[in-house]
Amino acid sequence: MVRKKSTRSKVRTRKEAYKRKQQARSYASRSWRILLLT
């Protein structure tokens, strides 16, 4: 049970990190687009 819980938390943290990375990438692409347009 303890092991299951730890793995679950690990997966959750990984998912959060992935989401954060995606957001950062989208923000970077947006900034690049603005720079190119201006």
PDB file of N, CA and C in Angstrom:
ATOM      1  N   MET A   1       0.840  -1.202   0.000  1.00  0.00           N
ATOM      2  CA  MET A   1       0.000   0.000   0.000  1.00  0.00           C
ATOM      3  C   MET A   1       0.877   1.256   0.000  1.00  0.00           C
ATOM      4  N   VAL A   2       1.865   1.234   0.850  1.00  0.00           N
ATOM      5  CA  VAL A   2       2.752   2.396   0.930  1.00  0.00           C
ATOM      6  C   VAL A   2       3.456   2.600  -0.399  1.00  0.00           C
ATOM      7  N   ARG A   3       3.904   1.476  -0.976  1.00  0.00           N
ATOM      8  CA  ARG A   3       4.614   1.556  -2.250  1.00  0.00           C
ATOM      9  C   ARG A   3       3.683   2.127  -3.320  1.00  0.00           C
ATOM     10  N   LYS A   4       2.438   1.646  -3.322  1.00  0.00           N
ATOM     11  CA  LYS A   4       1.460   2.110  -4.311  1.00  0.00           C
ATOM     12  C   LYS A   4       1.280   3.624  -4.181  1.00  0.00           C
ATOM     13  N   LYS A   5       1.174   4.078  -2.946  1.00  0.00           N
ATOM     14  CA  LYS A   5       0.964   5.506  -2.705  1.00  0.00           C
ATOM     15  C   LYS A   5       2.148   6.315  -3.252  1.00  0.00           C
ATOM     16  N   SER A   6       3.360   5.848  -2.962  1.00  0.00           N
ATOM     17  CA  SER A   6       4.558   6.570  -3.409  1.00  0.00           C
ATOM     18  C   SER A   6       4.591   6.643  -4.937  1.00  0.00           C
ATOM     19  N   THR A   7       4.290   5.516  -5.583  1.00  0.00           N
ATOM     20  CA  THR A   7       4.306   5.503  -7.050  1.00  0.00           C
ATOM     21  C   THR A   7       3.261   6.463  -7.583  1.00  0.00           C
ATOM     22  N   ARG A   8       2.106   6.462  -6.938  1.00  0.00           N
ATOM     23  CA  ARG A   8       1.026   7.349  -7.402  1.00  0.00           C
ATOM     24  C   ARG A   8       1.469   8.806  -7.293  1.00  0.00           C
ATOM     25  N   SER A   9       2.085   9.158  -6.161  1.00  0.00           N
ATOM     26  CA  SER A   9       2.546  10.537  -5.975  1.00  0.00           C
ATOM     27  C   SER A   9       3.607  10.872  -7.017  1.00  0.00           C
ATOM     28  N   LYS A  10       4.465   9.903  -7.305  1.00  0.00           N
ATOM     29  CA  LYS A  10       5.510  10.127  -8.314  1.00  0.00           C
ATOM     30  C   LYS A  10       4.887  10.442  -9.665  1.00  0.00           C
ATOM     31  N   VAL A  11       3.886   9.653 -10.030  1.00  0.00           N
ATOM     32  CA  VAL A  11       3.209   9.856 -11.315  1.00  0.00           C
ATOM     33  C   VAL A  11       2.585  11.237 -11.339  1.00  0.00           C
ATOM     34  N   ARG A  12       1.972  11.617 -10.222  1.00  0.00           N
ATOM     35  CA  ARG A  12       1.307  12.923 -10.156  1.00  0.00           C
ATOM     36  C   ARG A  12       2.329  14.037 -10.354  1.00  0.00           C
ATOM     37  N   THR A  13       3.450  13.945  -9.668  1.00  0.00           N
ATOM     38  CA  THR A  13       4.479  14.978  -9.795  1.00  0.00           C
ATOM     39  C   THR A  13       4.990  15.038 -11.233  1.00  0.00           C
ATOM     40  N   ARG A  14       5.146  13.847 -11.841  1.00  0.00           N
ATOM     41  CA  ARG A  14       5.629  13.804 -13.228  1.00  0.00           C
ATOM     42  C   ARG A  14       4.631  14.502 -14.139  1.00  0.00           C
ATOM     43  N   LYS A  15       3.330  14.230 -13.925  1.00  0.00           N
ATOM     44  CA  LYS A  15       2.294  14.852 -14.752  1.00  0.00           C
ATOM     45  C   LYS A  15       2.331  16.366 -14.587  1.00  0.00           C
ATOM     46  N   GLU A  16       2.466  16.821 -13.351  1.00  0.00           N
ATOM     47  CA  GLU A  16       2.512  18.268 -13.092  1.00  0.00           C
ATOM     48  C   GLU A  16       3.710  18.893 -13.798  1.00  0.00           C
ATOM     49  N   ALA A  17       4.845  18.236 -13.707  1.00  0.00           N
ATOM     50  CA  ALA A  17       6.057  18.752 -14.350  1.00  0.00           C
ATOM     51  C   ALA A  17       5.855  18.840 -15.859  1.00  0.00           C
ATOM     52  N   TYR A  18       5.211  17.801 -16.425  1.00  0.00           N
ATOM     53  CA  TYR A  18       4.965  17.783 -17.872  1.00  0.00           C
ATOM     54  C   TYR A  18       4.074  18.942 -18.265  1.00  0.00           C
ATOM     55  N   LYS A  19       3.032  19.176 -17.436  1.00  0.00           N
ATOM     56  CA  LYS A  19       2.098  20.266 -17.736  1.00  0.00           C
ATOM     57  C   LYS A  19       2.838  21.604 -17.679  1.00  0.00           C
ATOM     58  N   ARG A  20       3.685  21.755 -16.666  1.00  0.00           N
ATOM     59  CA  ARG A  20       4.437  22.999 -16.506  1.00  0.00           C
ATOM     60  C   ARG A  20       5.343  23.221 -17.710  1.00  0.00           C
ATOM     61  N   LYS A  21       5.983  22.148 -18.162  1.00  0.00           N
ATOM     62  CA  LYS A  21       6.880  22.245 -19.318  1.00  0.00           C
ATOM     63  C   LYS A  21       6.111  22.690 -20.552  1.00  0.00           C
ATOM     64  N   GLN A  22       4.929  22.103 -20.748  1.00  0.00           N
ATOM     65  CA  GLN A  22       4.108  22.463 -21.908  1.00  0.00           C
ATOM     66  C   GLN A  22       3.747  23.944 -21.845  1.00  0.00           C
ATOM     67  N   GLN A  23       3.334  24.415 -20.661  1.00  0.00           N
ATOM     68  CA  GLN A  23       2.963  25.821 -20.513  1.00  0.00           C
ATOM     69  C   GLN A  23       4.150  26.718 -20.843  1.00  0.00           C
ATOM     70  N   ALA A  24       5.316  26.355 -20.334  1.00  0.00           N
ATOM     71  CA  ALA A  24       6.514  27.154 -20.585  1.00  0.00           C
ATOM     72  C   ALA A  24       6.808  27.208 -22.077  1.00  0.00           C
ATOM     73  N   ARG A  25       6.665  26.053 -22.737  1.00  0.00           N
ATOM     74  CA  ARG A  25       6.939  25.992 -24.179  1.00  0.00           C
ATOM     75  C   ARG A  25       5.975  26.895 -24.937  1.00  0.00           C
ATOM     76  N   SER A  26       4.690  26.827 -24.587  1.00  0.00           N
ATOM     77  CA  SER A  26       3.680  27.640 -25.275  1.00  0.00           C
ATOM     78  C   SER A  26       3.993  29.122 -25.062  1.00  0.00           C
ATOM     79  N   TYR A  27       4.380  29.484 -23.822  1.00  0.00           N
ATOM     80  CA  TYR A  27       4.704  30.876 -23.530  1.00  0.00           C
ATOM     81  C   TYR A  27       5.914  31.325 -24.352  1.00  0.00           C
ATOM     82  N   ALA A  28       6.927  30.470 -24.439  1.00  0.00           N
ATOM     83  CA  ALA A  28       8.129  30.814 -25.202  1.00  0.00           C
ATOM     84  C   ALA A  28       7.780  31.021 -26.672  1.00  0.00           C
ATOM     85  N   SER A  29       6.986  30.108 -27.225  1.00  0.00           N
ATOM     86  CA  SER A  29       6.611  30.211 -28.642  1.00  0.00           C
ATOM     87  C   SER A  29       5.849  31.509 -28.878  1.00  0.00           C
ATOM     88  N   ARG A  30       4.975  31.859 -27.918  1.00  0.00           N
ATOM     89  CA  ARG A  30       4.187  33.089 -28.053  1.00  0.00           C
ATOM     90  C   ARG A  30       5.115  34.303 -28.072  1.00  0.00           C
ATOM     91  N   SER A  31       6.072  34.322 -27.130  1.00  0.00           N
ATOM     92  CA  SER A  31       7.005  35.450 -27.062  1.00  0.00           C
ATOM     93  C   SER A  31       7.822  35.540 -28.354  1.00  0.00           C
ATOM     94  N   TRP A  32       8.253  34.392 -28.871  1.00  0.00           N
ATOM     95  CA  TRP A  32       9.026  34.384 -30.110  1.00  0.00           C
ATOM     96  C   TRP A  32       8.194  34.953 -31.257  1.00  0.00           C
ATOM     97  N   ARG A  33       6.920  34.557 -31.289  1.00  0.00           N
ATOM     98  CA  ARG A  33       6.036  35.041 -32.351  1.00  0.00           C
ATOM     99  C   ARG A  33       5.919  36.563 -32.273  1.00  0.00           C
ATOM    100  N   ILE A  34       5.755  37.066 -31.066  1.00  0.00           N
ATOM    101  CA  ILE A  34       5.614  38.519 -30.882  1.00  0.00           C
ATOM    102  C   ILE A  34       6.890  39.214 -31.358  1.00  0.00           C
ATOM    103  N   LEU A  35       8.044  38.639 -30.983  1.00  0.00           N
ATOM    104  CA  LEU A  35       9.317  39.245 -31.385  1.00  0.00           C
ATOM    105  C   LEU A  35       9.448  39.271 -32.906  1.00  0.00           C
ATOM    106  N   LEU A  36       9.045  38.195 -33.546  1.00  0.00           N
ATOM    107  CA  LEU A  36       9.145  38.122 -35.009  1.00  0.00           C
ATOM    108  C   LEU A  36       8.200  39.122 -35.663  1.00  0.00           C
ATOM    109  N   LEU A  37       7.010  39.254 -35.094  1.00  0.00           N
ATOM    110  CA  LEU A  37       6.008  40.152 -35.687  1.00  0.00           C
ATOM    111  C   LEU A  37       6.452  41.603 -35.563  1.00  0.00           C
ATOM    112  N   THR A  38       6.980  41.974 -34.385  1.00  0.00           N
ATOM    113  CA  THR A  38       7.352  43.375 -34.157  1.00  0.00           C
ATOM    114  C   THR A  38       8.598  43.745 -34.951  1.00  0.00           C
TER     115      THR A  38
END
